[in-house]
């Protein structure tokens, strides 16, 4: 009564809210954040965050490779272009300018032992003028600096510019990854020629490519909505109710985007699933309301009365289903990764919105416009035919055979075998990345081609795993600290996944020998503190990224062959074991920094969260189903198919080579959240019929005819919509579409 006696006010209120939130949704920004993709409360990540300012040289960065396609890097025209690119990157807002490294920056230095002692300077000669003499001097300096394989390619045909990124820009705002990526593309477009090729890798570029791909994602979202509208129209043969259904589903998305803007959220590549999810859930509930009203109108009931009848019959089931969705999605909040928590919060808010836009607004609007009388009569006629086993009734009668013990036994055995097979395969599910490059993008994307070029032409990859060596201020040059750091570097080098290790002790050896005429006998770590001081000083002068200003934070940097989960796990285990046996009060080894180190910790959190999430999710869904059905048998009937679906989802991930990571973790939970809707609608009708005295077969048949056929329709509609995602340029969205 409260709703339908004031239905005009309900419509006016929803219209006003829609206009307001629509304006807010139009102002929603699209961005990404490196910090939001990592588990910030994990102790290893706290180690990184606490020392981030002292690790600027190896923190979040972009690597720009400039290749001379018609020669080597010792070409005046190439070097002039490299200088312009270097200056353009230096001036970009968000660049940590003091730590930018290239052949043109004074941070990149050479050193050698001469008769007069140690000599050194910038790799780029101070008097460089492009002449043959200065080019030859540069060639000599590159060799003396030992940067071949790191800043200079092994074949000398390209060089790298390492661009560390600031956490905030000069105006104090968080770094806008989309804007920074666009600026990088502008630099590439300006300076790339038939003679010069520019490759760019790094989180900022990856995030920018994903954000750029969102425009095409919106096209896929539109395609999914159009496919849904066509399928529902084909079922109802009623334009007005179909348009109302799709429009109200889109209205829920608009409300959600507007509220996200008001709450200070941004739309990022990882939350792009949320709008479609809200659309799909809204479409499911709206279709049930429309189906009920259509059947009542077909029996001659007035549209206003039919809307009230359907509202009364399905409101509790719909509300329970939506609340179950809220709980199911809120379970993702247990995952200690901010981007997942924001996704969970946004999805939960979106589902709450559907209580108003679907459970309340759709019946009210249908009470005004109703459905086409011809469509209603056709629906009633088809239901009558189905009851007599004609048309689609043959399908429903076939399903009804499963209420017989012989057929049911076969179905249970088949489901058990299917679930067991899925579970067996799901045990092979891997955590993290399974392929080189960025698995979020297609293997043939520009980003992954650039990443492959760096791997093939540089001796050191862009996958850095750093262990922070912490000492009291001024303690990094102590003989004990140098010796233990050197032992850690040796332990890391024993792993086949480690290409090389860079640490302060390696440089101290060289400078110690340099102080004794380059004698190999002195290529060691000196026990004398005086000699250690003499070697550490020039080592840090030429490599300031290896210590902070107070000589208290010194990273040991391992360059990994790849960032696959098994490689990261092995290297992290080495670091943990070493820290467990060598930590003292004044000397601590703290994992983990660098892109690979952070990813290793993220994999740990994802692995723990995957199990915890499913346990809590199924526990919450079980409780809500029991409250709704008041029957433990009905709870089992609702949950067993969902459990089998979870096993099959993970088995499919194994078959497709998809690992569990930040981008894919929500899909497993969302499948359960969406699937429970169908169980609630089907079983609520069946239980009501059985409690009214109907037999199992009759109750099931009536449930299938009333809500079950719409469940099948919506499921097929959504599957037809998401299958278009398989052609998305964003691979993890394509993976999501296949899994959904």
PDB file of C-alpha atoms in Angstrom, residues 325-566:
ATOM      1  CA  UNK A 325      24.088 -10.330  -3.410  1.00  0.00           C
ATOM      2  CA  UNK A 326      25.088  -7.508  -1.078  1.00  0.00           C
ATOM      3  CA  UNK A 327      26.535  -9.932   1.446  1.00  0.00           C
ATOM      4  CA  UNK A 328      28.229 -11.943  -1.281  1.00  0.00           C
ATOM      5  CA  UNK A 329      29.925  -8.929  -2.795  1.00  0.00           C
ATOM      6  CA  UNK A 330      30.719  -7.378   0.581  1.00  0.00           C
ATOM      7  CA  UNK A 331      32.714 -10.526   1.371  1.00  0.00           C
ATOM      8  CA  UNK A 332      35.324  -9.205  -1.066  1.00  0.00           C
ATOM      9  CA  UNK A 333      36.066  -6.560   1.581  1.00  0.00           C
ATOM     10  CA  UNK A 334      38.128  -9.170   3.447  1.00  0.00           C
ATOM     11  CA  UNK A 335      40.739  -8.909   0.683  1.00  0.00           C
ATOM     12  CA  UNK A 336      43.489  -6.526   1.741  1.00  0.00           C
ATOM     13  CA  UNK A 337      43.783  -4.789  -1.625  1.00  0.00           C
ATOM     14  CA  UNK A 338      42.167  -1.326  -1.889  1.00  0.00           C
ATOM     15  CA  UNK A 339      41.040  -1.689  -5.503  1.00  0.00           C
ATOM     16  CA  UNK A 340      39.168  -4.918  -4.623  1.00  0.00           C
ATOM     17  CA  UNK A 341      37.606  -3.320  -1.558  1.00  0.00           C
ATOM     18  CA  UNK A 342      36.409  -0.378  -3.629  1.00  0.00           C
ATOM     19  CA  UNK A 343      34.986  -2.803  -6.186  1.00  0.00           C
ATOM     20  CA  UNK A 344      33.177  -4.682  -3.402  1.00  0.00           C
ATOM     21  CA  UNK A 345      31.793  -1.471  -1.907  1.00  0.00           C
ATOM     22  CA  UNK A 346      30.678  -0.116  -5.274  1.00  0.00           C
ATOM     23  CA  UNK A 347      28.983  -3.399  -6.194  1.00  0.00           C
ATOM     24  CA  UNK A 348      27.210  -3.605  -2.833  1.00  0.00           C
ATOM     25  CA  UNK A 349      25.967  -0.028  -3.226  1.00  0.00           C
ATOM     26  CA  UNK A 350      24.819  -0.830  -6.754  1.00  0.00           C
ATOM     27  CA  UNK A 351      22.828  -3.844  -5.589  1.00  0.00           C
ATOM     28  CA  UNK A 352      21.188  -1.748  -2.856  1.00  0.00           C
ATOM     29  CA  UNK A 353      20.202   0.737  -5.567  1.00  0.00           C
ATOM     30  CA  UNK A 354      18.397  -2.074  -7.393  1.00  0.00           C
ATOM     31  CA  UNK A 355      16.021  -2.420  -4.448  1.00  0.00           C
ATOM     32  CA  UNK A 356      14.602   0.944  -5.521  1.00  0.00           C
ATOM     33  CA  UNK A 357      15.038   0.850  -9.301  1.00  0.00           C
ATOM     34  CA  UNK A 358      13.907  -2.758  -9.773  1.00  0.00           C
ATOM     35  CA  UNK A 359      11.847  -4.011  -6.867  1.00  0.00           C
ATOM     36  CA  UNK A 360       9.930  -0.726  -6.460  1.00  0.00           C
ATOM     37  CA  UNK A 361      10.176   1.372  -9.615  1.00  0.00           C
ATOM     38  CA  UNK A 362       9.624  -1.324 -12.278  1.00  0.00           C
ATOM     39  CA  UNK A 363       6.268  -2.581 -10.856  1.00  0.00           C
ATOM     40  CA  UNK A 364       5.129   1.014 -10.352  1.00  0.00           C
ATOM     41  CA  UNK A 365       5.971   2.007 -13.929  1.00  0.00           C
ATOM     42  CA  UNK A 366       4.381  -1.164 -15.299  1.00  0.00           C
ATOM     43  CA  UNK A 367       1.246  -0.303 -13.327  1.00  0.00           C
ATOM     44  CA  UNK A 368       1.028   2.817 -15.525  1.00  0.00           C
ATOM     45  CA  UNK A 369       2.060   1.519 -18.944  1.00  0.00           C
ATOM     46  CA  UNK A 370       1.297  -2.192 -18.550  1.00  0.00           C
ATOM     47  CA  UNK A 371       2.231  -4.525 -21.369  1.00  0.00           C
ATOM     48  CA  UNK A 372       0.843  -5.038 -24.832  1.00  0.00           C
ATOM     49  CA  UNK A 373      -2.477  -6.920 -24.559  1.00  0.00           C
ATOM     50  CA  UNK A 374      -1.486  -9.017 -27.561  1.00  0.00           C
ATOM     51  CA  UNK A 375       1.815  -9.902 -25.902  1.00  0.00           C
ATOM     52  CA  UNK A 376       0.020 -10.760 -22.656  1.00  0.00           C
ATOM     53  CA  UNK A 377      -2.461 -13.025 -24.443  1.00  0.00           C
ATOM     54  CA  UNK A 378       0.362 -14.647 -26.375  1.00  0.00           C
ATOM     55  CA  UNK A 379       2.277 -15.261 -23.133  1.00  0.00           C
ATOM     56  CA  UNK A 380      -0.777 -16.833 -21.509  1.00  0.00           C
ATOM     57  CA  UNK A 381      -1.398 -18.970 -24.588  1.00  0.00           C
ATOM     58  CA  UNK A 382       2.199 -20.195 -24.591  1.00  0.00           C
ATOM     59  CA  UNK A 383       1.937 -21.017 -20.875  1.00  0.00           C
ATOM     60  CA  UNK A 384      -1.219 -23.007 -21.549  1.00  0.00           C
ATOM     61  CA  UNK A 385       0.502 -24.851 -24.392  1.00  0.00           C
ATOM     62  CA  UNK A 386       3.509 -25.487 -22.176  1.00  0.00           C
ATOM     63  CA  UNK A 387       1.251 -26.930 -19.484  1.00  0.00           C
ATOM     64  CA  UNK A 388      -0.105 -29.355 -22.074  1.00  0.00           C
ATOM     65  CA  UNK A 389       3.390 -30.278 -23.282  1.00  0.00           C
ATOM     66  CA  UNK A 390       3.291 -28.306 -26.536  1.00  0.00           C
ATOM     67  CA  UNK A 391       6.023 -26.013 -27.914  1.00  0.00           C
ATOM     68  CA  UNK A 392       8.564 -25.211 -25.231  1.00  0.00           C
ATOM     69  CA  UNK A 393       6.433 -27.292 -22.939  1.00  0.00           C
ATOM     70  CA  UNK A 394       8.306 -30.308 -24.252  1.00  0.00           C
ATOM     71  CA  UNK A 395      11.502 -28.805 -22.824  1.00  0.00           C
ATOM     72  CA  UNK A 396       9.857 -28.095 -19.469  1.00  0.00           C
ATOM     73  CA  UNK A 397       8.345 -31.587 -19.393  1.00  0.00           C
ATOM     74  CA  UNK A 398      11.793 -32.991 -20.122  1.00  0.00           C
ATOM     75  CA  UNK A 399      13.192 -31.078 -17.168  1.00  0.00           C
ATOM     76  CA  UNK A 400      10.313 -32.279 -15.043  1.00  0.00           C
ATOM     77  CA  UNK A 401      11.446 -35.875 -15.602  1.00  0.00           C
ATOM     78  CA  UNK A 402      14.298 -35.124 -13.214  1.00  0.00           C
ATOM     79  CA  UNK A 403      11.819 -35.144 -10.342  1.00  0.00           C
ATOM     80  CA  UNK A 404      11.571 -38.915 -10.898  1.00  0.00           C
ATOM     81  CA  UNK A 405      13.988 -40.991  -8.851  1.00  0.00           C
ATOM     82  CA  UNK A 406      15.568 -42.789 -11.823  1.00  0.00           C
ATOM     83  CA  UNK A 407      16.315 -39.581 -13.705  1.00  0.00           C
ATOM     84  CA  UNK A 408      17.259 -37.710 -10.552  1.00  0.00           C
ATOM     85  CA  UNK A 409      19.772 -40.392  -9.577  1.00  0.00           C
ATOM     86  CA  UNK A 410      21.455 -40.096 -12.962  1.00  0.00           C
ATOM     87  CA  UNK A 411      21.522 -36.307 -12.687  1.00  0.00           C
ATOM     88  CA  UNK A 412      23.052 -36.417  -9.211  1.00  0.00           C
ATOM     89  CA  UNK A 413      25.707 -38.923 -10.304  1.00  0.00           C
ATOM     90  CA  UNK A 414      26.479 -36.849 -13.398  1.00  0.00           C
ATOM     91  CA  UNK A 415      26.741 -33.652 -11.363  1.00  0.00           C
ATOM     92  CA  UNK A 416      28.967 -35.395  -8.810  1.00  0.00           C
ATOM     93  CA  UNK A 417      31.307 -36.632 -11.542  1.00  0.00           C
ATOM     94  CA  UNK A 418      31.350 -33.206 -13.170  1.00  0.00           C
ATOM     95  CA  UNK A 419      32.056 -31.500  -9.848  1.00  0.00           C
ATOM     96  CA  UNK A 420      34.773 -34.011  -8.949  1.00  0.00           C
ATOM     97  CA  UNK A 421      36.454 -33.561 -12.330  1.00  0.00           C
ATOM     98  CA  UNK A 422      36.253 -29.787 -11.994  1.00  0.00           C
ATOM     99  CA  UNK A 423      37.669 -29.934  -8.474  1.00  0.00           C
ATOM    100  CA  UNK A 424      40.558 -32.162  -9.590  1.00  0.00           C
ATOM    101  CA  UNK A 425      41.497 -29.757 -12.372  1.00  0.00           C
ATOM    102  CA  UNK A 426      41.002 -26.700 -10.133  1.00  0.00           C
ATOM    103  CA  UNK A 427      43.759 -27.968  -7.820  1.00  0.00           C
ATOM    104  CA  UNK A 428      46.194 -26.937 -10.564  1.00  0.00           C
ATOM    105  CA  UNK A 429      44.977 -23.342 -10.441  1.00  0.00           C
ATOM    106  CA  UNK A 430      47.980 -21.028 -10.264  1.00  0.00           C
ATOM    107  CA  UNK A 431      48.322 -17.737  -8.442  1.00  0.00           C
ATOM    108  CA  UNK A 432      49.639 -14.665 -10.236  1.00  0.00           C
ATOM    109  CA  UNK A 433      50.892 -14.187 -13.769  1.00  0.00           C
ATOM    110  CA  UNK A 434      51.524 -17.216 -15.949  1.00  0.00           C
ATOM    111  CA  UNK A 435      52.963 -15.426 -18.973  1.00  0.00           C
ATOM    112  CA  UNK A 436      55.665 -12.886 -19.667  1.00  0.00           C
ATOM    113  CA  UNK A 437      54.741  -9.254 -20.181  1.00  0.00           C
ATOM    114  CA  UNK A 438      51.441  -7.817 -18.999  1.00  0.00           C
ATOM    115  CA  UNK A 439      48.725 -10.522 -18.946  1.00  0.00           C
ATOM    116  CA  UNK A 440      46.072  -7.798 -18.669  1.00  0.00           C
ATOM    117  CA  UNK A 441      46.712  -7.017 -22.357  1.00  0.00           C
ATOM    118  CA  UNK A 442      46.796  -9.123 -25.496  1.00  0.00           C
ATOM    119  CA  UNK A 443      50.135 -10.831 -26.287  1.00  0.00           C
ATOM    120  CA  UNK A 444      50.355  -8.845 -29.537  1.00  0.00           C
ATOM    121  CA  UNK A 445      49.603  -5.483 -27.905  1.00  0.00           C
ATOM    122  CA  UNK A 446      52.121  -2.670 -28.338  1.00  0.00           C
ATOM    123  CA  UNK A 447      52.950  -2.809 -24.632  1.00  0.00           C
ATOM    124  CA  UNK A 448      53.770  -6.521 -24.660  1.00  0.00           C
ATOM    125  CA  UNK A 449      55.781  -6.179 -27.866  1.00  0.00           C
ATOM    126  CA  UNK A 450      57.818  -3.453 -26.174  1.00  0.00           C
ATOM    127  CA  UNK A 451      58.270  -5.640 -23.096  1.00  0.00           C
ATOM    128  CA  UNK A 452      59.440  -8.545 -25.259  1.00  0.00           C
ATOM    129  CA  UNK A 453      61.934  -6.252 -27.021  1.00  0.00           C
ATOM    130  CA  UNK A 454      63.492  -5.250 -23.690  1.00  0.00           C
ATOM    131  CA  UNK A 455      63.718  -8.860 -22.532  1.00  0.00           C
ATOM    132  CA  UNK A 456      65.384  -9.908 -25.794  1.00  0.00           C
ATOM    133  CA  UNK A 457      67.867  -7.031 -26.083  1.00  0.00           C
ATOM    134  CA  UNK A 458      68.802  -6.140 -22.517  1.00  0.00           C
ATOM    135  CA  UNK A 459      70.681  -8.326 -20.087  1.00  0.00           C
ATOM    136  CA  UNK A 460      68.611  -7.028 -17.188  1.00  0.00           C
ATOM    137  CA  UNK A 461      64.842  -7.211 -17.197  1.00  0.00           C
ATOM    138  CA  UNK A 462      62.368  -4.671 -15.848  1.00  0.00           C
ATOM    139  CA  UNK A 463      61.237  -7.161 -13.165  1.00  0.00           C
ATOM    140  CA  UNK A 464      63.065  -5.902 -10.073  1.00  0.00           C
ATOM    141  CA  UNK A 465      62.935  -7.699  -6.737  1.00  0.00           C
ATOM    142  CA  UNK A 466      64.551  -5.601  -4.012  1.00  0.00           C
ATOM    143  CA  UNK A 467      65.351  -6.424  -0.390  1.00  0.00           C
ATOM    144  CA  UNK A 468      65.832  -3.387   1.830  1.00  0.00           C
ATOM    145  CA  UNK A 469      68.921  -3.604   4.049  1.00  0.00           C
ATOM    146  CA  UNK A 470      68.236  -1.400   7.100  1.00  0.00           C
ATOM    147  CA  UNK A 471      71.017  -0.190   9.408  1.00  0.00           C
ATOM    148  CA  UNK A 472      71.397   2.642  11.915  1.00  0.00           C
ATOM    149  CA  UNK A 473      72.213   6.012  10.263  1.00  0.00           C
ATOM    150  CA  UNK A 474      75.660   5.864   8.711  1.00  0.00           C
ATOM    151  CA  UNK A 475      75.800   2.075   9.056  1.00  0.00           C
ATOM    152  CA  UNK A 476      75.580   0.990   5.416  1.00  0.00           C
ATOM    153  CA  UNK A 477      79.385   1.168   5.016  1.00  0.00           C
ATOM    154  CA  UNK A 478      80.168  -1.012   8.025  1.00  0.00           C
ATOM    155  CA  UNK A 479      82.123  -4.148   7.187  1.00  0.00           C
ATOM    156  CA  UNK A 480      79.515  -6.435   8.769  1.00  0.00           C
ATOM    157  CA  UNK A 481      76.642  -4.886   6.808  1.00  0.00           C
ATOM    158  CA  UNK A 482      78.589  -5.130   3.555  1.00  0.00           C
ATOM    159  CA  UNK A 483      79.496  -8.770   4.195  1.00  0.00           C
ATOM    160  CA  UNK A 484      75.921  -9.830   5.018  1.00  0.00           C
ATOM    161  CA  UNK A 485      74.516  -7.925   2.026  1.00  0.00           C
ATOM    162  CA  UNK A 486      77.050  -9.691  -0.179  1.00  0.00           C
ATOM    163  CA  UNK A 487      75.954 -13.065   1.201  1.00  0.00           C
ATOM    164  CA  UNK A 488      72.340 -12.196   0.417  1.00  0.00           C
ATOM    165  CA  UNK A 489      73.313 -11.263  -3.137  1.00  0.00           C
ATOM    166  CA  UNK A 490      75.134 -14.594  -3.505  1.00  0.00           C
ATOM    167  CA  UNK A 491      72.078 -16.511  -2.239  1.00  0.00           C
ATOM    168  CA  UNK A 492      69.840 -14.736  -4.745  1.00  0.00           C
ATOM    169  CA  UNK A 493      72.203 -15.481  -7.638  1.00  0.00           C
ATOM    170  CA  UNK A 494      71.812 -19.221  -7.029  1.00  0.00           C
ATOM    171  CA  UNK A 495      68.199 -19.134  -8.205  1.00  0.00           C
ATOM    172  CA  UNK A 496      67.802 -19.868 -11.934  1.00  0.00           C
ATOM    173  CA  UNK A 497      65.146 -17.171 -12.213  1.00  0.00           C
ATOM    174  CA  UNK A 498      67.595 -14.421 -11.213  1.00  0.00           C
ATOM    175  CA  UNK A 499      69.468 -12.831 -14.124  1.00  0.00           C
ATOM    176  CA  UNK A 500      71.780 -10.717 -11.981  1.00  0.00           C
ATOM    177  CA  UNK A 501      72.000  -8.954  -8.635  1.00  0.00           C
ATOM    178  CA  UNK A 502      73.073  -5.372  -8.023  1.00  0.00           C
ATOM    179  CA  UNK A 503      74.260  -4.399  -4.555  1.00  0.00           C
ATOM    180  CA  UNK A 504      76.621  -2.000  -2.826  1.00  0.00           C
ATOM    181  CA  UNK A 505      79.194  -4.726  -1.951  1.00  0.00           C
ATOM    182  CA  UNK A 506      79.709  -5.453  -5.673  1.00  0.00           C
ATOM    183  CA  UNK A 507      80.769  -1.862  -6.247  1.00  0.00           C
ATOM    184  CA  UNK A 508      82.845  -1.742  -3.076  1.00  0.00           C
ATOM    185  CA  UNK A 509      84.929  -4.628  -4.428  1.00  0.00           C
ATOM    186  CA  UNK A 510      85.662  -2.732  -7.622  1.00  0.00           C
ATOM    187  CA  UNK A 511      86.552   0.505  -5.881  1.00  0.00           C
ATOM    188  CA  UNK A 512      88.686  -1.278  -3.301  1.00  0.00           C
ATOM    189  CA  UNK A 513      90.722  -2.890  -6.098  1.00  0.00           C
ATOM    190  CA  UNK A 514      90.844   0.492  -7.816  1.00  0.00           C
ATOM    191  CA  UNK A 515      92.548   1.975  -4.800  1.00  0.00           C
ATOM    192  CA  UNK A 516      95.346  -0.594  -5.173  1.00  0.00           C
ATOM    193  CA  UNK A 517      96.174  -0.140  -8.850  1.00  0.00           C
ATOM    194  CA  UNK A 518      93.374  -2.453  -9.928  1.00  0.00           C
ATOM    195  CA  UNK A 519      95.035  -5.516  -8.430  1.00  0.00           C
ATOM    196  CA  UNK A 520      92.712  -8.574  -8.561  1.00  0.00           C
ATOM    197  CA  UNK A 521      93.996  -9.567  -5.122  1.00  0.00           C
ATOM    198  CA  UNK A 522      92.114  -6.571  -3.702  1.00  0.00           C
ATOM    199  CA  UNK A 523      88.815  -7.433  -5.456  1.00  0.00           C
ATOM    200  CA  UNK A 524      87.261  -8.124  -2.084  1.00  0.00           C
ATOM    201  CA  UNK A 525      85.351  -6.571   0.792  1.00  0.00           C
ATOM    202  CA  UNK A 526      87.904  -4.929   3.113  1.00  0.00           C
ATOM    203  CA  UNK A 527      87.841  -5.771   6.797  1.00  0.00           C
ATOM    204  CA  UNK A 528      89.386  -2.398   7.564  1.00  0.00           C
ATOM    205  CA  UNK A 529      86.690   0.221   8.129  1.00  0.00           C
ATOM    206  CA  UNK A 530      88.984   2.900   6.742  1.00  0.00           C
ATOM    207  CA  UNK A 531      89.380   1.049   3.445  1.00  0.00           C
ATOM    208  CA  UNK A 532      85.641   0.333   3.362  1.00  0.00           C
ATOM    209  CA  UNK A 533      84.888   4.037   3.767  1.00  0.00           C
ATOM    210  CA  UNK A 534      87.256   4.916   0.922  1.00  0.00           C
ATOM    211  CA  UNK A 535      85.435   2.478  -1.392  1.00  0.00           C
ATOM    212  CA  UNK A 536      81.860   3.220  -0.328  1.00  0.00           C
ATOM    213  CA  UNK A 537      82.172   6.975  -0.877  1.00  0.00           C
ATOM    214  CA  UNK A 538      82.860   6.899  -4.654  1.00  0.00           C
ATOM    215  CA  UNK A 539      80.533   3.918  -5.105  1.00  0.00           C
ATOM    216  CA  UNK A 540      77.568   5.885  -3.744  1.00  0.00           C
ATOM    217  CA  UNK A 541      78.625   9.025  -5.579  1.00  0.00           C
ATOM    218  CA  UNK A 542      78.344   7.216  -8.899  1.00  0.00           C
ATOM    219  CA  UNK A 543      75.343   5.065  -7.884  1.00  0.00           C
ATOM    220  CA  UNK A 544      73.216   7.147  -5.480  1.00  0.00           C
ATOM    221  CA  UNK A 545      70.208   4.834  -5.935  1.00  0.00           C
ATOM    222  CA  UNK A 546      72.021   2.205  -3.827  1.00  0.00           C
ATOM    223  CA  UNK A 547      71.631   4.121  -0.559  1.00  0.00           C
ATOM    224  CA  UNK A 548      69.706   6.968   0.981  1.00  0.00           C
ATOM    225  CA  UNK A 549      71.336  10.211   2.103  1.00  0.00           C
ATOM    226  CA  UNK A 550      71.832   8.933   5.661  1.00  0.00           C
ATOM    227  CA  UNK A 551      73.511   5.686   4.590  1.00  0.00           C
ATOM    228  CA  UNK A 552      70.860   3.702   6.496  1.00  0.00           C
ATOM    229  CA  UNK A 553      68.793   2.154   3.697  1.00  0.00           C
ATOM    230  CA  UNK A 554      70.553   0.052   1.058  1.00  0.00           C
ATOM    231  CA  UNK A 555      68.645  -2.124  -1.430  1.00  0.00           C
ATOM    232  CA  UNK A 556      69.897  -5.426  -2.799  1.00  0.00           C
ATOM    233  CA  UNK A 557      68.295  -5.584  -6.249  1.00  0.00           C
ATOM    234  CA  UNK A 558      67.664  -8.859  -8.092  1.00  0.00           C
ATOM    235  CA  UNK A 559      66.785  -8.695 -11.783  1.00  0.00           C
ATOM    236  CA  UNK A 560      64.424 -11.575 -12.567  1.00  0.00           C
ATOM    237  CA  UNK A 561      64.015 -13.450 -15.824  1.00  0.00           C
ATOM    238  CA  UNK A 562      60.219 -13.139 -15.523  1.00  0.00           C
ATOM    239  CA  UNK A 563      57.477 -12.331 -13.029  1.00  0.00           C
ATOM    240  CA  UNK A 564      55.727 -15.684 -13.050  1.00  0.00           C
ATOM    241  CA  UNK A 565      54.300 -16.786  -9.718  1.00  0.00           C
ATOM    242  CA  UNK A 566      56.725 -19.677  -9.205  1.00  0.00           C
TER     243      UNK A 566
END
